[in-house]
C-alpha atoms as a PDB file:
ATOM      1  CA  MET A   1     -40.396   1.708  15.620  1.00  0.00           C
ATOM      2  CA  SER A   2     -41.174  -1.970  14.860  1.00  0.00           C
ATOM      3  CA  ALA A   3     -39.602  -4.171  16.583  1.00  0.00           C
ATOM      4  CA  ILE A   4     -37.113  -6.242  14.445  1.00  0.00           C
ATOM      5  CA  GLU A   5     -37.788 -10.064  14.876  1.00  0.00           C
ATOM      6  CA  GLU A   6     -39.341 -11.098  11.664  1.00  0.00           C
ATOM      7  CA  ASN A   7     -37.266 -12.418   8.713  1.00  0.00           C
ATOM      8  CA  PRO A   8     -35.707  -9.907   6.791  1.00  0.00           C
ATOM      9  CA  VAL A   9     -37.558  -9.852   3.223  1.00  0.00           C
ATOM     10  CA  GLU A  10     -35.923  -9.387  -0.435  1.00  0.00           C
ATOM     11  CA  THR A  11     -36.502  -5.022  -0.784  1.00  0.00           C
ATOM     12  CA  THR A  12     -35.119  -2.418  -3.047  1.00  0.00           C
ATOM     13  CA  PRO A  13     -31.851  -0.977  -1.272  1.00  0.00           C
ATOM     14  CA  CYS A  14     -33.320   2.693   0.477  1.00  0.00           C
ATOM     15  CA  VAL A  15     -31.639   5.880   0.786  1.00  0.00           C
ATOM     16  CA  LEU A  16     -33.416   7.003   3.969  1.00  0.00           C
ATOM     17  CA  ILE A  17     -34.046  10.969   4.021  1.00  0.00           C
ATOM     18  CA  THR A  18     -35.419  13.043   6.763  1.00  0.00           C
ATOM     19  CA  SER A  19     -35.352  16.718   7.887  1.00  0.00           C
ATOM     20  CA  SER A  20     -35.677  18.003  11.299  1.00  0.00           C
ATOM     21  CA  ASP A  21     -36.426  20.997  10.020  1.00  0.00           C
ATOM     22  CA  ASP A  22     -40.168  22.121   9.848  1.00  0.00           C
ATOM     23  CA  THR A  23     -39.517  24.649   6.997  1.00  0.00           C
ATOM     24  CA  PHE A  24     -37.071  22.089   4.655  1.00  0.00           C
ATOM     25  CA  LYS A  25     -38.948  18.948   3.946  1.00  0.00           C
ATOM     26  CA  GLU A  26     -37.778  15.407   2.919  1.00  0.00           C
ATOM     27  CA  GLN A  27     -39.114  16.113  -0.845  1.00  0.00           C
ATOM     28  CA  GLU A  28     -36.964  19.264  -1.618  1.00  0.00           C
ATOM     29  CA  LEU A  29     -33.862  17.326  -0.825  1.00  0.00           C
ATOM     30  CA  ILE A  30     -34.624  14.637  -2.871  1.00  0.00           C
ATOM     31  CA  LYS A  31     -35.753  17.010  -6.477  1.00  0.00           C
ATOM     32  CA  GLN A  32     -32.310  18.116  -5.541  1.00  0.00           C
ATOM     33  CA  ILE A  33     -30.656  14.540  -6.080  1.00  0.00           C
ATOM     34  CA  LEU A  34     -32.423  13.670  -8.693  1.00  0.00           C
ATOM     35  CA  ASN A  35     -32.045  17.531 -10.862  1.00  0.00           C
ATOM     36  CA  SER A  36     -35.605  17.873 -11.362  1.00  0.00           C
ATOM     37  CA  ASN A  37     -38.114  20.591 -10.310  1.00  0.00           C
ATOM     38  CA  THR A  38     -40.916  17.624  -9.888  1.00  0.00           C
ATOM     39  CA  LEU A  39     -40.931  14.526  -7.683  1.00  0.00           C
ATOM     40  CA  PRO A  40     -41.564  11.397  -9.752  1.00  0.00           C
ATOM     41  CA  GLN A  41     -44.602   9.275  -9.092  1.00  0.00           C
ATOM     42  CA  PRO A  42     -44.037   7.570  -5.901  1.00  0.00           C
ATOM     43  CA  VAL A  43     -43.377   3.546  -5.603  1.00  0.00           C
ATOM     44  CA  LYS A  44     -45.357   3.275  -2.441  1.00  0.00           C
ATOM     45  CA  THR A  45     -47.029   5.702   0.387  1.00  0.00           C
ATOM     46  CA  ASP A  46     -47.548   4.393   3.629  1.00  0.00           C
ATOM     47  CA  GLU A  47     -48.409   6.169   6.889  1.00  0.00           C
ATOM     48  CA  GLY A  48     -46.218   9.503   5.907  1.00  0.00           C
ATOM     49  CA  VAL A  49     -43.434   7.992   4.482  1.00  0.00           C
ATOM     50  CA  VAL A  50     -43.156   7.768   0.610  1.00  0.00           C
ATOM     51  CA  TRP A  51     -40.773   5.736  -1.848  1.00  0.00           C
ATOM     52  CA  TYR A  52     -39.518   7.365  -4.936  1.00  0.00           C
ATOM     53  CA  PRO A  53     -37.572   5.546  -7.724  1.00  0.00           C
ATOM     54  CA  TRP A  54     -34.232   6.152  -8.527  1.00  0.00           C
ATOM     55  CA  THR A  55     -31.954   4.146 -11.350  1.00  0.00           C
ATOM     56  CA  ILE A  56     -28.591   4.787 -10.699  1.00  0.00           C
ATOM     57  CA  ASN A  57     -26.449   4.830 -13.626  1.00  0.00           C
ATOM     58  CA  ASN A  58     -23.159   5.235 -13.903  1.00  0.00           C
ATOM     59  CA  LYS A  59     -20.070   4.520 -15.537  1.00  0.00           C
ATOM     60  CA  TYR A  60     -19.179   1.154 -13.611  1.00  0.00           C
ATOM     61  CA  TYR A  61     -22.514  -0.019 -12.842  1.00  0.00           C
ATOM     62  CA  THR A  62     -26.693   0.533 -12.811  1.00  0.00           C
ATOM     63  CA  ALA A  63     -28.393  -0.363  -9.130  1.00  0.00           C
ATOM     64  CA  GLU A  64     -32.335   0.657  -8.786  1.00  0.00           C
ATOM     65  CA  VAL A  65     -32.800   2.650  -5.313  1.00  0.00           C
ATOM     66  CA  SER A  66     -35.764   4.049  -3.742  1.00  0.00           C
ATOM     67  CA  LEU A  67     -35.230   7.916  -2.223  1.00  0.00           C
ATOM     68  CA  CYS A  68     -37.211   7.052   1.054  1.00  0.00           C
ATOM     69  CA  ALA A  69     -38.934  10.255   2.512  1.00  0.00           C
ATOM     70  CA  VAL A  70     -39.109   9.862   6.783  1.00  0.00           C
ATOM     71  CA  PRO A  71     -39.983  12.362   8.133  1.00  0.00           C
ATOM     72  CA  ASN A  72     -38.998  11.174  11.958  1.00  0.00           C
ATOM     73  CA  THR A  73     -38.622   8.263  13.635  1.00  0.00           C
ATOM     74  CA  PHE A  74     -42.348   7.171  14.760  1.00  0.00           C
ATOM     75  CA  HIS A  75     -42.425   6.643  10.807  1.00  0.00           C
ATOM     76  CA  MET A  76     -39.943   4.064  11.094  1.00  0.00           C
ATOM     77  CA  SER A  77     -40.977   0.140  10.294  1.00  0.00           C
ATOM     78  CA  LEU A  78     -39.279  -3.133   9.211  1.00  0.00           C
ATOM     79  CA  GLU A  79     -39.332  -2.664   5.624  1.00  0.00           C
ATOM     80  CA  ILE A  80     -37.398   0.793   6.346  1.00  0.00           C
ATOM     81  CA  PHE A  81     -34.795  -0.620   8.177  1.00  0.00           C
ATOM     82  CA  GLN A  82     -33.934  -3.785   6.596  1.00  0.00           C
ATOM     83  CA  SER A  83     -33.857  -1.964   3.373  1.00  0.00           C
ATOM     84  CA  THR A  84     -31.443   1.615   3.961  1.00  0.00           C
ATOM     85  CA  GLN A  85     -28.470   1.247   2.992  1.00  0.00           C
ATOM     86  CA  ALA A  86     -27.706   5.364   3.082  1.00  0.00           C
ATOM     87  CA  PHE A  87     -28.929   7.663   5.669  1.00  0.00           C
ATOM     88  CA  ILE A  88     -29.314  11.528   4.831  1.00  0.00           C
ATOM     89  CA  ALA A  89     -30.279  13.837   7.695  1.00  0.00           C
ATOM     90  CA  TYR A  90     -31.382  17.956   6.995  1.00  0.00           C
ATOM     91  CA  PHE A  91     -30.976  20.012  10.108  1.00  0.00           C
ATOM     92  CA  ASP A  92     -31.528  23.794  10.563  1.00  0.00           C
ATOM     93  CA  SER A  93     -27.909  25.302  10.992  1.00  0.00           C
ATOM     94  CA  SER A  94     -29.576  28.789  11.764  1.00  0.00           C
ATOM     95  CA  VAL A  95     -30.515  27.868  15.786  1.00  0.00           C
ATOM     96  CA  LYS A  96     -28.659  26.748  18.233  1.00  0.00           C
ATOM     97  CA  ASP A  97     -30.806  23.276  18.948  1.00  0.00           C
ATOM     98  CA  GLY A  98     -30.376  21.953  15.181  1.00  0.00           C
ATOM     99  CA  LEU A  99     -28.327  19.196  15.982  1.00  0.00           C
ATOM    100  CA  GLU A 100     -30.006  18.176  19.116  1.00  0.00           C
ATOM    101  CA  LYS A 101     -33.589  17.546  17.194  1.00  0.00           C
ATOM    102  CA  LEU A 102     -31.412  14.986  15.556  1.00  0.00           C
ATOM    103  CA  HIS A 103     -30.650  12.894  18.672  1.00  0.00           C
ATOM    104  CA  SER A 104     -33.307  10.298  18.367  1.00  0.00           C
ATOM    105  CA  TRP A 105     -32.334   9.124  14.893  1.00  0.00           C
ATOM    106  CA  ILE A 106     -29.058   7.883  16.278  1.00  0.00           C
ATOM    107  CA  SER A 107     -29.290   4.685  18.321  1.00  0.00           C
ATOM    108  CA  ILE A 108     -31.582   3.822  14.850  1.00  0.00           C
ATOM    109  CA  VAL A 109     -28.925   4.469  12.615  1.00  0.00           C
ATOM    110  CA  GLU A 110     -26.398   2.647  14.893  1.00  0.00           C
ATOM    111  CA  GLU A 111     -28.234  -0.330  14.578  1.00  0.00           C
ATOM    112  CA  ILE A 112     -29.184  -0.119  10.742  1.00  0.00           C
ATOM    113  CA  ALA A 113     -25.136   0.905  10.316  1.00  0.00           C
ATOM    114  CA  PRO A 114     -25.530   2.138   6.731  1.00  0.00           C
ATOM    115  CA  GLU A 115     -22.619   2.772   4.736  1.00  0.00           C
ATOM    116  CA  VAL A 116     -23.703   6.381   3.368  1.00  0.00           C
ATOM    117  CA  LEU A 117     -24.224   8.446   6.757  1.00  0.00           C
ATOM    118  CA  ILE A 118     -24.294  12.545   5.172  1.00  0.00           C
ATOM    119  CA  LEU A 119     -25.300  15.252   7.491  1.00  0.00           C
ATOM    120  CA  VAL A 120     -26.788  18.223   5.387  1.00  0.00           C
ATOM    121  CA  CYS A 121     -27.620  21.724   5.998  1.00  0.00           C
ATOM    122  CA  ASP A 122     -27.885  25.046   3.822  1.00  0.00           C
ATOM    123  CA  LYS A 123     -24.826  26.296   5.273  1.00  0.00           C
ATOM    124  CA  VAL A 124     -23.199  26.355   8.859  1.00  0.00           C
ATOM    125  CA  CYS A 125     -24.353  29.507  10.786  1.00  0.00           C
ATOM    126  CA  GLU A 126     -21.828  31.303  13.336  1.00  0.00           C
ATOM    127  CA  ASN A 127     -25.027  32.770  15.514  1.00  0.00           C
ATOM    128  CA  GLY A 128     -26.521  29.095  15.194  1.00  0.00           C
ATOM    129  CA  VAL A 129     -24.860  25.698  14.782  1.00  0.00           C
ATOM    130  CA  THR A 130     -21.299  26.378  14.079  1.00  0.00           C
ATOM    131  CA  ARG A 131     -18.790  24.613  11.393  1.00  0.00           C
ATOM    132  CA  HIS A 132     -17.061  23.541  14.578  1.00  0.00           C
ATOM    133  CA  GLU A 133     -19.813  21.979  16.048  1.00  0.00           C
ATOM    134  CA  ALA A 134     -20.651  20.477  13.354  1.00  0.00           C
ATOM    135  CA  GLN A 135     -17.847  18.865  12.555  1.00  0.00           C
ATOM    136  CA  GLN A 136     -17.464  17.297  15.735  1.00  0.00           C
ATOM    137  CA  TRP A 137     -21.002  16.310  15.713  1.00  0.00           C
ATOM    138  CA  CYS A 138     -20.087  13.763  12.566  1.00  0.00           C
ATOM    139  CA  LEU A 139     -16.867  13.049  14.058  1.00  0.00           C
ATOM    140  CA  SER A 140     -18.780  11.571  16.771  1.00  0.00           C
ATOM    141  CA  HIS A 141     -21.347   9.819  14.835  1.00  0.00           C
ATOM    142  CA  SER A 142     -19.097   8.981  11.402  1.00  0.00           C
ATOM    143  CA  PHE A 143     -21.432  11.228   9.303  1.00  0.00           C
ATOM    144  CA  GLU A 144     -19.899  13.471   6.629  1.00  0.00           C
ATOM    145  CA  LEU A 145     -20.878  17.056   6.126  1.00  0.00           C
ATOM    146  CA  ILE A 146     -22.210  18.747   3.560  1.00  0.00           C
ATOM    147  CA  GLU A 147     -23.856  22.282   3.085  1.00  0.00           C
ATOM    148  CA  LEU A 148     -25.932  22.627   0.044  1.00  0.00           C
ATOM    149  CA  ASN A 149     -24.716  26.447  -0.109  1.00  0.00           C
ATOM    150  CA  PRO A 150     -21.278  27.015   1.308  1.00  0.00           C
ATOM    151  CA  GLU A 151     -20.010  30.264   1.686  1.00  0.00           C
ATOM    152  CA  ASP A 152     -16.024  28.750   1.215  1.00  0.00           C
ATOM    153  CA  LEU A 153     -15.959  27.422  -1.884  1.00  0.00           C
ATOM    154  CA  PRO A 154     -12.905  25.016  -3.361  1.00  0.00           C
ATOM    155  CA  ASP A 155      -9.643  25.906  -4.037  1.00  0.00           C
ATOM    156  CA  GLU A 156      -9.442  26.453  -7.965  1.00  0.00           C
ATOM    157  CA  ASP A 157      -5.863  26.037  -7.952  1.00  0.00           C
ATOM    158  CA  ASP A 158      -6.178  22.701  -6.197  1.00  0.00           C
ATOM    159  CA  ASP A 159      -5.219  19.508  -8.243  1.00  0.00           C
ATOM    160  CA  PHE A 160      -8.069  17.746  -7.285  1.00  0.00           C
ATOM    161  CA  PRO A 161     -10.909  19.992  -6.371  1.00  0.00           C
ATOM    162  CA  GLU A 162     -13.570  18.980  -4.151  1.00  0.00           C
ATOM    163  CA  SER A 163     -17.184  18.401  -4.957  1.00  0.00           C
ATOM    164  CA  THR A 164     -19.706  20.394  -2.606  1.00  0.00           C
ATOM    165  CA  GLY A 165     -23.510  20.426  -2.419  1.00  0.00           C
ATOM    166  CA  VAL A 166     -26.077  18.021  -3.818  1.00  0.00           C
ATOM    167  CA  LYS A 167     -23.263  17.248  -6.069  1.00  0.00           C
ATOM    168  CA  ARG A 168     -21.116  15.419  -3.492  1.00  0.00           C
ATOM    169  CA  ILE A 169     -24.168  14.183  -2.036  1.00  0.00           C
ATOM    170  CA  VAL A 170     -25.138  12.041  -5.477  1.00  0.00           C
ATOM    171  CA  GLN A 171     -21.353  11.225  -5.812  1.00  0.00           C
ATOM    172  CA  ALA A 172     -21.003   9.752  -2.429  1.00  0.00           C
ATOM    173  CA  LEU A 173     -24.321   7.787  -3.541  1.00  0.00           C
ATOM    174  CA  ASN A 174     -22.741   6.511  -6.684  1.00  0.00           C
ATOM    175  CA  ALA A 175     -19.740   5.625  -4.698  1.00  0.00           C
ATOM    176  CA  ASN A 176     -21.564   3.223  -2.422  1.00  0.00           C
ATOM    177  CA  VAL A 177     -21.659  -0.611  -3.753  1.00  0.00           C
ATOM    178  CA  TRP A 178     -25.841  -1.042  -3.334  1.00  0.00           C
ATOM    179  CA  SER A 179     -26.878  -4.601  -2.596  1.00  0.00           C
ATOM    180  CA  ASN A 180     -28.519  -5.311  -5.995  1.00  0.00           C
ATOM    181  CA  VAL A 181     -25.649  -3.486  -7.871  1.00  0.00           C
ATOM    182  CA  GLU A 182     -25.175  -4.721 -11.610  1.00  0.00           C
ATOM    183  CA  MET A 183     -21.427  -3.985 -12.712  1.00  0.00           C
ATOM    184  CA  LYS A 184     -20.388  -2.940 -15.962  1.00  0.00           C
ATOM    185  CA  ILE A 185     -17.412  -5.195 -17.527  1.00  0.00           C
ATOM    186  CA  GLY A 186     -15.315  -3.928 -20.249  1.00  0.00           C
ATOM    187  CA  ASN A 187     -14.010  -0.186 -19.642  1.00  0.00           C
ATOM    188  CA  ASN A 188     -11.059   0.759 -17.845  1.00  0.00           C
ATOM    189  CA  GLN A 189     -12.849   1.670 -14.549  1.00  0.00           C
ATOM    190  CA  GLY A 190     -10.462   2.137 -12.008  1.00  0.00           C
ATOM    191  CA  LEU A 191      -9.337   5.400 -12.785  1.00  0.00           C
ATOM    192  CA  GLY A 192     -12.113   7.295 -12.906  1.00  0.00           C
ATOM    193  CA  LEU A 193     -13.352   5.680  -9.675  1.00  0.00           C
ATOM    194  CA  MET A 194     -10.096   6.865  -8.166  1.00  0.00           C
ATOM    195  CA  SER A 195     -10.731  10.247  -9.836  1.00  0.00           C
ATOM    196  CA  SER A 196     -14.068  10.279  -8.276  1.00  0.00           C
ATOM    197  CA  LEU A 197     -13.471   9.398  -4.731  1.00  0.00           C
ATOM    198  CA  VAL A 198      -9.860  11.355  -4.468  1.00  0.00           C
ATOM    199  CA  ALA A 199     -12.183  14.632  -5.532  1.00  0.00           C
ATOM    200  CA  GLY A 200     -14.420  14.329  -2.336  1.00  0.00           C
ATOM    201  CA  ARG A 201     -11.481  13.749  -0.015  1.00  0.00           C
ATOM    202  CA  HIS A 202     -11.962  17.241   1.531  1.00  0.00           C
ATOM    203  CA  ASN A 203     -15.663  16.625   2.403  1.00  0.00           C
ATOM    204  CA  THR A 204     -15.241  13.640   5.173  1.00  0.00           C
ATOM    205  CA  PRO A 205     -15.931  14.848   8.934  1.00  0.00           C
ATOM    206  CA  ARG A 206     -11.982  14.774   9.087  1.00  0.00           C
ATOM    207  CA  SER A 207     -11.926  17.663   6.302  1.00  0.00           C
ATOM    208  CA  SER A 208      -9.051  20.228   6.724  1.00  0.00           C
ATOM    209  CA  ALA A 209     -11.031  22.586   8.201  1.00  0.00           C
ATOM    210  CA  GLU A 210     -11.684  20.236  11.560  1.00  0.00           C
ATOM    211  CA  PRO A 211     -10.626  20.769  14.763  1.00  0.00           C
ATOM    212  CA  PRO A 212      -7.488  19.091  16.205  1.00  0.00           C
ATOM    213  CA  LEU A 213      -8.267  16.043  17.840  1.00  0.00           C
ATOM    214  CA  SER A 214      -6.003  17.212  20.879  1.00  0.00           C
ATOM    215  CA  GLU A 215      -9.400  18.104  23.119  1.00  0.00           C
ATOM    216  CA  LEU A 216      -9.225  14.605  23.845  1.00  0.00           C
ATOM    217  CA  GLU A 217      -5.767  15.361  25.713  1.00  0.00           C
ATOM    218  CA  ALA A 218      -7.125  18.915  27.572  1.00  0.00           C
ATOM    219  CA  VAL A 219      -5.686  18.147  30.884  1.00  0.00           C
ATOM    220  CA  GLU A 220      -2.126  18.234  28.990  1.00  0.00           C
ATOM    221  CA  ASP A 221       0.109  21.488  29.407  1.00  0.00           C
ATOM    222  CA  GLU A 222       0.699  22.876  26.034  1.00  0.00           C
ATOM    223  CA  GLU A 223       4.291  22.214  26.304  1.00  0.00           C
ATOM    224  CA  GLN A 224       3.342  18.479  26.092  1.00  0.00           C
ATOM    225  CA  LYS A 225       0.998  18.928  23.566  1.00  0.00           C
ATOM    226  CA  GLN A 226       3.361  20.162  20.829  1.00  0.00           C
ATOM    227  CA  LYS A 227       5.671  17.393  21.783  1.00  0.00           C
ATOM    228  CA  GLU A 228       3.486  15.074  21.027  1.00  0.00           C
ATOM    229  CA  SER A 229       2.392  16.812  17.558  1.00  0.00           C
ATOM    230  CA  GLU A 230       5.830  17.081  16.458  1.00  0.00           C
ATOM    231  CA  GLN A 231       6.339  13.381  17.422  1.00  0.00           C
ATOM    232  CA  SER A 232       3.115  12.369  15.586  1.00  0.00           C
ATOM    233  CA  GLU A 233       4.245  14.541  12.451  1.00  0.00           C
ATOM    234  CA  THR A 234       7.099  13.010  12.374  1.00  0.00           C
ATOM    235  CA  GLN A 235       5.417   9.462  12.163  1.00  0.00           C
ATOM    236  CA  GLU A 236       3.183  10.281   9.914  1.00  0.00           C
ATOM    237  CA  ASN A 237       5.893  11.455   7.556  1.00  0.00           C
ATOM    238  CA  SER A 238       7.702   8.706   7.830  1.00  0.00           C
ATOM    239  CA  VAL A 239       5.011   6.187   7.237  1.00  0.00           C
ATOM    240  CA  VAL A 240       3.207   7.877   4.131  1.00  0.00           C
ATOM    241  CA  ASP A 241       5.519   6.243   1.520  1.00  0.00           C
ATOM    242  CA  ALA A 242       5.288   2.566   2.443  1.00  0.00           C
ATOM    243  CA  MET A 243       1.410   3.142   2.716  1.00  0.00           C
ATOM    244  CA  THR A 244       0.994   4.597  -0.538  1.00  0.00           C
ATOM    245  CA  ASP A 245       3.168   1.736  -1.606  1.00  0.00           C
ATOM    246  CA  LEU A 246       1.492  -1.505  -0.639  1.00  0.00           C
ATOM    247  CA  ASP A 247      -1.924   0.627  -1.322  1.00  0.00           C
ATOM    248  CA  ILE A 248      -0.676   0.848  -5.174  1.00  0.00           C
ATOM    249  CA  ARG A 249       0.671  -2.401  -5.290  1.00  0.00           C
ATOM    250  CA  GLU A 250      -2.781  -3.828  -4.446  1.00  0.00           C
ATOM    251  CA  LEU A 251      -4.329  -1.493  -7.081  1.00  0.00           C
ATOM    252  CA  ALA A 252      -1.928  -2.593  -9.229  1.00  0.00           C
ATOM    253  CA  ASP A 253      -3.293  -6.621  -8.688  1.00  0.00           C
ATOM    254  CA  LEU A 254      -6.964  -5.738  -8.991  1.00  0.00           C
ATOM    255  CA  THR A 255      -6.785  -3.979 -11.957  1.00  0.00           C
ATOM    256  CA  ALA A 256      -4.570  -6.440 -13.922  1.00  0.00           C
ATOM    257  CA  GLY A 257      -6.536  -9.369 -12.796  1.00  0.00           C
ATOM    258  CA  ASN A 258      -9.999 -10.448 -14.027  1.00  0.00           C
ATOM    259  CA  ALA A 259     -12.326  -8.393 -14.669  1.00  0.00           C
ATOM    260  CA  ASP A 260     -15.280 -10.112 -12.470  1.00  0.00           C
ATOM    261  CA  VAL A 261     -17.715  -8.851  -9.832  1.00  0.00           C
ATOM    262  CA  ASP A 262     -15.499  -9.739  -6.832  1.00  0.00           C
ATOM    263  CA  ASN A 263     -12.525  -7.345  -7.978  1.00  0.00           C
ATOM    264  CA  PHE A 264     -14.515  -4.832  -8.845  1.00  0.00           C
ATOM    265  CA  GLU A 265     -16.261  -4.698  -5.481  1.00  0.00           C
ATOM    266  CA  ARG A 266     -12.996  -5.156  -3.868  1.00  0.00           C
ATOM    267  CA  LEU A 267     -11.718  -2.064  -5.984  1.00  0.00           C
ATOM    268  CA  PHE A 268     -14.476  -0.404  -4.688  1.00  0.00           C
ATOM    269  CA  THR A 269     -13.504  -1.009  -1.116  1.00  0.00           C
ATOM    270  CA  LYS A 270      -9.790  -0.654  -1.630  1.00  0.00           C
ATOM    271  CA  LEU A 271     -10.295   3.109  -3.570  1.00  0.00           C
ATOM    272  CA  LYS A 272     -12.477   3.910  -0.362  1.00  0.00           C
ATOM    273  CA  GLU A 273     -10.180   2.904   2.416  1.00  0.00           C
ATOM    274  CA  MET A 274      -6.968   4.936   0.925  1.00  0.00           C
ATOM    275  CA  LYS A 275      -9.682   7.806   0.644  1.00  0.00           C
ATOM    276  CA  ASP A 276     -10.239   7.413   4.604  1.00  0.00           C
ATOM    277  CA  LYS A 277      -6.597   7.245   5.049  1.00  0.00           C
ATOM    278  CA  ALA A 278      -5.815  10.325   3.300  1.00  0.00           C
ATOM    279  CA  SER A 279      -8.577  12.280   4.958  1.00  0.00           C
ATOM    280  CA  SER A 280      -6.683  11.532   8.094  1.00  0.00           C
ATOM    281  CA  LEU A 281      -3.492  13.428   7.293  1.00  0.00           C
ATOM    282  CA  PRO A 282      -3.352  17.361   7.419  1.00  0.00           C
ATOM    283  CA  HIS A 283      -3.899  19.177   4.521  1.00  0.00           C
ATOM    284  CA  ASP A 284      -0.484  19.489   2.820  1.00  0.00           C
ATOM    285  CA  GLN A 285       0.439  15.752   3.238  1.00  0.00           C
ATOM    286  CA  ARG A 286      -3.650  15.005   1.970  1.00  0.00           C
ATOM    287  CA  LYS A 287      -2.782  16.543  -1.211  1.00  0.00           C
ATOM    288  CA  VAL A 288       0.756  15.503  -1.818  1.00  0.00           C
ATOM    289  CA  HIS A 289      -0.180  11.363  -0.947  1.00  0.00           C
ATOM    290  CA  ALA A 290      -3.657  11.545  -3.216  1.00  0.00           C
ATOM    291  CA  GLU A 291      -1.476  13.396  -6.086  1.00  0.00           C
ATOM    292  CA  ARG A 292       1.278  10.918  -5.606  1.00  0.00           C
ATOM    293  CA  VAL A 293      -1.302   8.002  -5.532  1.00  0.00           C
ATOM    294  CA  ALA A 294      -3.002   9.261  -8.813  1.00  0.00           C
ATOM    295  CA  LYS A 295      -0.182   9.420 -10.741  1.00  0.00           C
ATOM    296  CA  ALA A 296       1.436   5.981  -9.526  1.00  0.00           C
ATOM    297  CA  PHE A 297      -2.524   4.123 -10.152  1.00  0.00           C
ATOM    298  CA  TRP A 298      -2.205   5.480 -13.634  1.00  0.00           C
ATOM    299  CA  MET A 299       1.201   3.925 -14.228  1.00  0.00           C
ATOM    300  CA  ALA A 300      -0.240   1.039 -13.023  1.00  0.00           C
ATOM    301  CA  ILE A 301      -2.634   0.479 -15.045  1.00  0.00           C
ATOM    302  CA  GLY A 302      -0.749   1.162 -18.172  1.00  0.00           C
ATOM    303  CA  GLY A 303      -0.996   5.108 -18.547  1.00  0.00           C
ATOM    304  CA  ASP A 304       1.486   7.135 -20.623  1.00  0.00           C
ATOM    305  CA  ASN A 305       4.239   9.009 -17.542  1.00  0.00           C
ATOM    306  CA  ASP A 306       4.282  12.059 -20.219  1.00  0.00           C
ATOM    307  CA  GLU A 307       0.502  12.977 -19.760  1.00  0.00           C
ATOM    308  CA  ILE A 308      -0.262  12.651 -16.492  1.00  0.00           C
ATOM    309  CA  ASP A 309       3.098  14.663 -15.747  1.00  0.00           C
ATOM    310  CA  SER A 310       1.922  17.387 -18.460  1.00  0.00           C
ATOM    311  CA  VAL A 311      -1.644  17.705 -16.790  1.00  0.00           C
ATOM    312  CA  SER A 312       0.498  18.101 -13.386  1.00  0.00           C
ATOM    313  CA  SER A 313       2.465  20.829 -14.558  1.00  0.00           C
ATOM    314  CA  GLY A 314      -0.349  22.671 -16.502  1.00  0.00           C
ATOM    315  CA  GLU A 315      -2.590  23.005 -13.486  1.00  0.00           C
ATOM    316  CA  GLU A 316       0.045  24.121 -11.400  1.00  0.00           C
ATOM    317  CA  SER A 317       0.866  26.982 -13.821  1.00  0.00           C
END
């Protein structure tokens, strides 16, 4: 990689996409993100690196982004380094050393520190990289694991069903606040943002299927670990309500304030913080917390209590 010693330049935000699987090229994932069988005309190509244009145009903002296919670390340049705001890495989960092939990217990613970090595979494989191994890797490096074709589909009875596959990748990229974002002012954006972020809460590396963090305490005996687990659960239950009340109070202030860019950027940030908090809770508490926040936030922005109660009761019936 080129030495990072020149002055930063104004560039289009970049989603750096790489694949360590020789049978799955970066362009294949780009086509899925764009929901197209063909690739658009590249904005630029340079020594094996290809930039494809993508206009993110959703209910809340528009942003011009480059989907940048980078085969490996040897193709990194100053321009890519300075413009990368999201990093997506595909690996072959059918082989044991699938994750090891991404090792050379770690130091680069840590230096770039993009807001969005996504680890992608077709699906976890018991004969290759297991779910446990993939999730532990994601926890260690702050990535989100996304399977393009997961065997375990979301629970249809979940009030806030999770997104999977490429849909979740697009959702994560839409939830990011890009450096060149142009916010749309004028419609009621708060609840829509809340719904999309709550819907993806299970897909973080701290998902309900992750192994407990008690591996860090392996030297302790079972009795001590059980005691600490019970104490931790009691403490979590005692602070969930207070944490939720504080979050809702700030959300209410943000939605009631002036509809300016700073307000909406803080709203994005606050909702992401709430999603991260919820993802650290056990599965049953996550669901209760998400429902409580969604209902209270609906009321905070002037929604009808009967309407959201009827929706919840209808889903649970």
